[in-house]
PDB file of C-alpha atoms and ligand atoms in Angstrom:
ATOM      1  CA  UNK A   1       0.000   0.000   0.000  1.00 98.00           C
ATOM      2  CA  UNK A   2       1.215   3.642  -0.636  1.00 98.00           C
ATOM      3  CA  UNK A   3       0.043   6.597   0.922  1.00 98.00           C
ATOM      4  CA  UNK A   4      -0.214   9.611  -2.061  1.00 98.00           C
ATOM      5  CA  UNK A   5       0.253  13.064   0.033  1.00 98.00           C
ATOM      6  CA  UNK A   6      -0.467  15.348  -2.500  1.00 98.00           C
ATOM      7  CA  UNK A   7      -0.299  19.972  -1.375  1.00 98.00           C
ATOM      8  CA  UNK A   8      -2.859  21.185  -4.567  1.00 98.00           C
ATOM      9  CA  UNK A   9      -4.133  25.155  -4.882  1.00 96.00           C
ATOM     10  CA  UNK A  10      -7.432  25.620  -2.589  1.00 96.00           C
ATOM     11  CA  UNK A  11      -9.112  26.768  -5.810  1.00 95.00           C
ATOM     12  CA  UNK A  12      -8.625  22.824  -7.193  1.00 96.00           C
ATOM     13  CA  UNK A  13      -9.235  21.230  -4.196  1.00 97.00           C
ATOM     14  CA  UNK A  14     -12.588  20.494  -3.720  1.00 97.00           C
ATOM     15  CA  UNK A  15     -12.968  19.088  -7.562  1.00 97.00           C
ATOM     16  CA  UNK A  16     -10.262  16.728  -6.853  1.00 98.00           C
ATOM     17  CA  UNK A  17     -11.761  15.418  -3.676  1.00 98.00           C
ATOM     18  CA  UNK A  18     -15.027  15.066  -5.463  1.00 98.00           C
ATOM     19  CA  UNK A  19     -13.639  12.691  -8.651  1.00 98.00           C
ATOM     20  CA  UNK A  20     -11.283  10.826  -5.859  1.00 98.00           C
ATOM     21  CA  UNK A  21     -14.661  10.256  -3.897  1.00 98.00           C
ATOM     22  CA  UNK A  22     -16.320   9.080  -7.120  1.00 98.00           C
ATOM     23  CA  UNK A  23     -13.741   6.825  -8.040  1.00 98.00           C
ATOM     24  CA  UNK A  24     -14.232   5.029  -4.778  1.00 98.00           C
ATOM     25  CA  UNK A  25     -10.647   6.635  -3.421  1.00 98.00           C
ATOM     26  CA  UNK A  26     -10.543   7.289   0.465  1.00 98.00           C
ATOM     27  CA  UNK A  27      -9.008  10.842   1.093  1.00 98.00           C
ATOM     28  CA  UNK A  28      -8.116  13.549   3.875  1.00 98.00           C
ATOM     29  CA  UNK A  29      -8.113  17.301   3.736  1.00 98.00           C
ATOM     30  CA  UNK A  30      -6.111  19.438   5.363  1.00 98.00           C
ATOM     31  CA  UNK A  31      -5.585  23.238   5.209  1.00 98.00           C
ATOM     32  CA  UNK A  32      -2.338  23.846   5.312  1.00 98.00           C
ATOM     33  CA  UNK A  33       0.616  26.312   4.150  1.00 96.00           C
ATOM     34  CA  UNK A  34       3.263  26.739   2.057  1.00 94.00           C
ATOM     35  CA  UNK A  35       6.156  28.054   2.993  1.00 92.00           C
ATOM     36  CA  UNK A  36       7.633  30.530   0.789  1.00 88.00           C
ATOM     37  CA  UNK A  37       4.397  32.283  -0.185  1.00 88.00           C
ATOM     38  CA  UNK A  38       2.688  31.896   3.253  1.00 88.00           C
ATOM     39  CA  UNK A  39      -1.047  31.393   1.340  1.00 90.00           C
ATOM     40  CA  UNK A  40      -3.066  28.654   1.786  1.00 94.00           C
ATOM     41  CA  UNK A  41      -3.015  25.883  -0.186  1.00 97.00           C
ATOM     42  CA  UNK A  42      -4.578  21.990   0.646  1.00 98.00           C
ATOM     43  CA  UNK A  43      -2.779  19.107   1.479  1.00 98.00           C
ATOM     44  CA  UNK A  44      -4.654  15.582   0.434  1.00 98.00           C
ATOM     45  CA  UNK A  45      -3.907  11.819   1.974  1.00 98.00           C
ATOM     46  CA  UNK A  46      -5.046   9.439   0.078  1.00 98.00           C
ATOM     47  CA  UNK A  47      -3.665   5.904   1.315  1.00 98.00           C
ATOM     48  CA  UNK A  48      -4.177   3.576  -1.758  1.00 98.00           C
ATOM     49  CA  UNK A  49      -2.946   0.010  -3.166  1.00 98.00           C
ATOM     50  CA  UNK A  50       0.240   0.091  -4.789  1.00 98.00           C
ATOM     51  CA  UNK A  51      -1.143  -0.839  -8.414  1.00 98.00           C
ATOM     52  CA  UNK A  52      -4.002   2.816  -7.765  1.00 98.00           C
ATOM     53  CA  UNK A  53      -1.063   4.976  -7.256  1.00 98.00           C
ATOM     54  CA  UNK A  54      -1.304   5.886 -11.230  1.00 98.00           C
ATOM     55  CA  UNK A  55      -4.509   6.262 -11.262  1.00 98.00           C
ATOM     56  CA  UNK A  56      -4.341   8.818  -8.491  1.00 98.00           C
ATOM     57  CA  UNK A  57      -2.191  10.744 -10.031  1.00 98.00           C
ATOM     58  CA  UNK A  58      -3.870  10.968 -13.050  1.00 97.00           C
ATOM     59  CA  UNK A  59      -6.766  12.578 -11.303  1.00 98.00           C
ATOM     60  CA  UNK A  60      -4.835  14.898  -9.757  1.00 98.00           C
ATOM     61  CA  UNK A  61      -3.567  16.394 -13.461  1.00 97.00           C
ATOM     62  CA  UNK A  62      -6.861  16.301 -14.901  1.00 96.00           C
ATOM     63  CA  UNK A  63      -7.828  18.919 -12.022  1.00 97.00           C
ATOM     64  CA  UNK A  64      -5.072  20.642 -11.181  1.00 97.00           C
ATOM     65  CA  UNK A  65      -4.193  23.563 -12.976  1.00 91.00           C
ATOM     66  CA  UNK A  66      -0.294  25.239 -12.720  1.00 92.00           C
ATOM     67  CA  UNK A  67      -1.389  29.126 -12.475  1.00 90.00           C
ATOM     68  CA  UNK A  68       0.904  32.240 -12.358  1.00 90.00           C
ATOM     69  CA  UNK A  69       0.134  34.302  -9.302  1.00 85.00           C
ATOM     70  CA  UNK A  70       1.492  38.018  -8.674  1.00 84.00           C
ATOM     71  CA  UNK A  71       1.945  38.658  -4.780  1.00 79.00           C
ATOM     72  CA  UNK A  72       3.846  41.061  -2.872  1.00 74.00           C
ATOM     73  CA  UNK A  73       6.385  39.845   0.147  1.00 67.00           C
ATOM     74  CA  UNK A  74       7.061  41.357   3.166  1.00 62.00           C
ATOM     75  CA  UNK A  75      10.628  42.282   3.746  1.00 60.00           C
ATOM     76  CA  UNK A  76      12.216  43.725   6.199  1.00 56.00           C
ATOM     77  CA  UNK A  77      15.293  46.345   5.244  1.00 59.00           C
ATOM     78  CA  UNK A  78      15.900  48.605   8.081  1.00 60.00           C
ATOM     79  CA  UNK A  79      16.583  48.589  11.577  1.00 63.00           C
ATOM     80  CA  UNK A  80      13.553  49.416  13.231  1.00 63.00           C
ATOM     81  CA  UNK A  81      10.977  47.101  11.707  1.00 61.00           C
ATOM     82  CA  UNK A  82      10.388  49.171   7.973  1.00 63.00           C
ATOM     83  CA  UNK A  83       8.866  46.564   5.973  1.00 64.00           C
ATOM     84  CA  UNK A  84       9.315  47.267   2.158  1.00 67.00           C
ATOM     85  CA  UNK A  85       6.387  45.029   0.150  1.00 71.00           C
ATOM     86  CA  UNK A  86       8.135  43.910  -3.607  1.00 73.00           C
ATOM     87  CA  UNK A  87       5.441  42.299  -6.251  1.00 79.00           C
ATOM     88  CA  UNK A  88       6.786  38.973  -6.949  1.00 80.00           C
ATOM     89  CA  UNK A  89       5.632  36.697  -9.963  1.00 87.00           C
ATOM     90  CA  UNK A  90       5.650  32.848  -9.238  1.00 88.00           C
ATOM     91  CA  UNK A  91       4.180  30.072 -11.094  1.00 91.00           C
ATOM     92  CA  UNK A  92       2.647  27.954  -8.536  1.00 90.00           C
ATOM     93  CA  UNK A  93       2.455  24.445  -9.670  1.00 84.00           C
ATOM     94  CA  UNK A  94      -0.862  22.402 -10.261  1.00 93.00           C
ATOM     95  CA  UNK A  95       0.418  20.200  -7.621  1.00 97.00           C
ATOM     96  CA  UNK A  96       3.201  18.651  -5.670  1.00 98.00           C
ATOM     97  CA  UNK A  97       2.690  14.985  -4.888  1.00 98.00           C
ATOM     98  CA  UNK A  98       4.474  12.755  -2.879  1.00 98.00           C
ATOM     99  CA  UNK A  99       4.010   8.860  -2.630  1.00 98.00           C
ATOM    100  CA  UNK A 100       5.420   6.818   0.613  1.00 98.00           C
ATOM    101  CA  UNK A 101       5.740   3.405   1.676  1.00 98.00           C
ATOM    102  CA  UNK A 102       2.898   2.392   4.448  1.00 98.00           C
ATOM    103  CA  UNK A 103       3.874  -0.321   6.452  1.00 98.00           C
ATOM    104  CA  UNK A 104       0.855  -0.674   8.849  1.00 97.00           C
ATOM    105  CA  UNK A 105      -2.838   0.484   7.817  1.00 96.00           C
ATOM    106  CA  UNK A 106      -5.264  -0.418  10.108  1.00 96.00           C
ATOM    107  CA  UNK A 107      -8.848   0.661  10.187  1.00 95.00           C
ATOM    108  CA  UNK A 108     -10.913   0.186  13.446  1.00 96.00           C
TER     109      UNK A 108
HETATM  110  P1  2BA B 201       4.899  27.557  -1.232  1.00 77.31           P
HETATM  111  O1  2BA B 201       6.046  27.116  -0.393  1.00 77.31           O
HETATM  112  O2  2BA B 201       4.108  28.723  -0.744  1.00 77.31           O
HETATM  113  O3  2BA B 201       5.470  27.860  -2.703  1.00 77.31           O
HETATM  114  C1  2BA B 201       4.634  28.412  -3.703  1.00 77.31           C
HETATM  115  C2  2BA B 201       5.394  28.557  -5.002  1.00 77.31           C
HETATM  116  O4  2BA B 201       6.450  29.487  -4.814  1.00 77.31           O
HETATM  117  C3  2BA B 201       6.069  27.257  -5.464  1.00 77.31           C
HETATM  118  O5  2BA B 201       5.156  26.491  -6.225  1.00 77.31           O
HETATM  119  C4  2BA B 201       7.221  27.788  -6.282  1.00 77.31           C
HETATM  120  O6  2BA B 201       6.793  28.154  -7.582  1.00 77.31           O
HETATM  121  C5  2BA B 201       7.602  29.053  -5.551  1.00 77.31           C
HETATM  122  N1  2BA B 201       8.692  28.822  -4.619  1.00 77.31           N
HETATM  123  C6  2BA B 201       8.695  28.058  -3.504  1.00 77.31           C
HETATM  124  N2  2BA B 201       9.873  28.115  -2.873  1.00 77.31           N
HETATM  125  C7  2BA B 201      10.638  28.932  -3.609  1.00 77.31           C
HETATM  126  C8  2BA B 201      11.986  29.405  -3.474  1.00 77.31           C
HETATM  127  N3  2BA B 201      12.751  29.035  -2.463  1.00 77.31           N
HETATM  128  N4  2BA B 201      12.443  30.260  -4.440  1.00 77.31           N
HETATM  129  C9  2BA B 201      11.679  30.645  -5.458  1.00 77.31           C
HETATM  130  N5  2BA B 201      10.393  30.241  -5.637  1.00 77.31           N
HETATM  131  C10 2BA B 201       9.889  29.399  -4.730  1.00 77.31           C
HETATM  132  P2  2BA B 201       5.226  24.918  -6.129  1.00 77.31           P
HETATM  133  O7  2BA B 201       6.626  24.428  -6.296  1.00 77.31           O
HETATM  134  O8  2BA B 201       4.208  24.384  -7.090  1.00 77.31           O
HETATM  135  O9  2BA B 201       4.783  24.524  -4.644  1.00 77.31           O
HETATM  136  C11 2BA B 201       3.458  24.726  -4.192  1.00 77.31           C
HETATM  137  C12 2BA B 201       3.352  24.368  -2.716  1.00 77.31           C
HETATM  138  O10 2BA B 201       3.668  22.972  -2.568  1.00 77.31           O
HETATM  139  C13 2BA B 201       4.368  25.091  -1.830  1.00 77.31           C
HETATM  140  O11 2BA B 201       3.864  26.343  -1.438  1.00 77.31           O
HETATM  141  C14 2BA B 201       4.513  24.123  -0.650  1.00 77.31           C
HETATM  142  O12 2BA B 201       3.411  24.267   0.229  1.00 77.31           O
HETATM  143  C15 2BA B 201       4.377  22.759  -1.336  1.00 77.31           C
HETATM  144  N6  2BA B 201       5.670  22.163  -1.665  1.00 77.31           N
HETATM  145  C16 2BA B 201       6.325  22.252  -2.840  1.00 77.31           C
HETATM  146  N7  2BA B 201       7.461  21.537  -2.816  1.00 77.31           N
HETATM  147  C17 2BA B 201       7.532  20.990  -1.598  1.00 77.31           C
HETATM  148  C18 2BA B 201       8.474  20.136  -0.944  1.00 77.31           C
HETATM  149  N8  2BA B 201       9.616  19.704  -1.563  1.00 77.31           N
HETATM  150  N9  2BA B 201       8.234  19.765   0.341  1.00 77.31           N
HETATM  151  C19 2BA B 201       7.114  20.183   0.974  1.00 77.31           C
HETATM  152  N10 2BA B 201       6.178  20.983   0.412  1.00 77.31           N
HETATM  153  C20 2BA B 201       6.383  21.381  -0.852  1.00 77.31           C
END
């Protein structure tokens, strides 16, 4: 078994959740955060057998979308707390998906 742990843009999130769902997938939501831009964005668990995995994944590109997005960081320049915002252009991707080993899964 393989647990997919995928972090997808909120705006994709609840599509994706909906054709896993359909598809008979289990999954978990979480609202988390990324790092470097601060926003939030959703992290999805999805343990599944090993032979799913590309299945999974497939879902996940058919409804996940890589956007540019234009937002301004906080920086700080001077002594004395001056924060200086700077626009900043990334291209946040349609998702970043990791898939791990499960040793134990056990449902009671
Ligand atoms: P964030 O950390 O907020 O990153 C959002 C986007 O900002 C990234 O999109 C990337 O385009 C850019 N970015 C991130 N770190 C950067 C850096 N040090 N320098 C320049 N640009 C940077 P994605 O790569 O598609 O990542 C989207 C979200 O997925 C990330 O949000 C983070 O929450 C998660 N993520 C991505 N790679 C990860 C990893 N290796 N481990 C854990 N989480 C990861």
């Amino acid at each position: 078994m393989k647990l997919i742990v995928a972090i997808v843009q909120d705006q994709d999130a609840s599509s994706l959740v909906e054709d896993l769902t359909e598809k008979d997938f289990r999954v978990t939501k979480l609202a988390s955060t990324g790092g470097f831009l601060k926003a939030g964005n959703t992290t999805l668990l999805s343990g599944v057998e090993d032979d799913k995995v590309d299945e999974v994944i497939k879902v996940i590109e058919d409804n996940c979308r890589t956007r540019e997005i234009t937002t301004s960081l906080l920086t700080v320049t001077m002594p004395g707390d001056t924060y200086i915002p700077y626009p900043l252009e990334v291209k946040v991707g349609g998702a970043t998906v990791f898939v791990l080993d499960v040793e134990q899964y056990v449902r009671i």
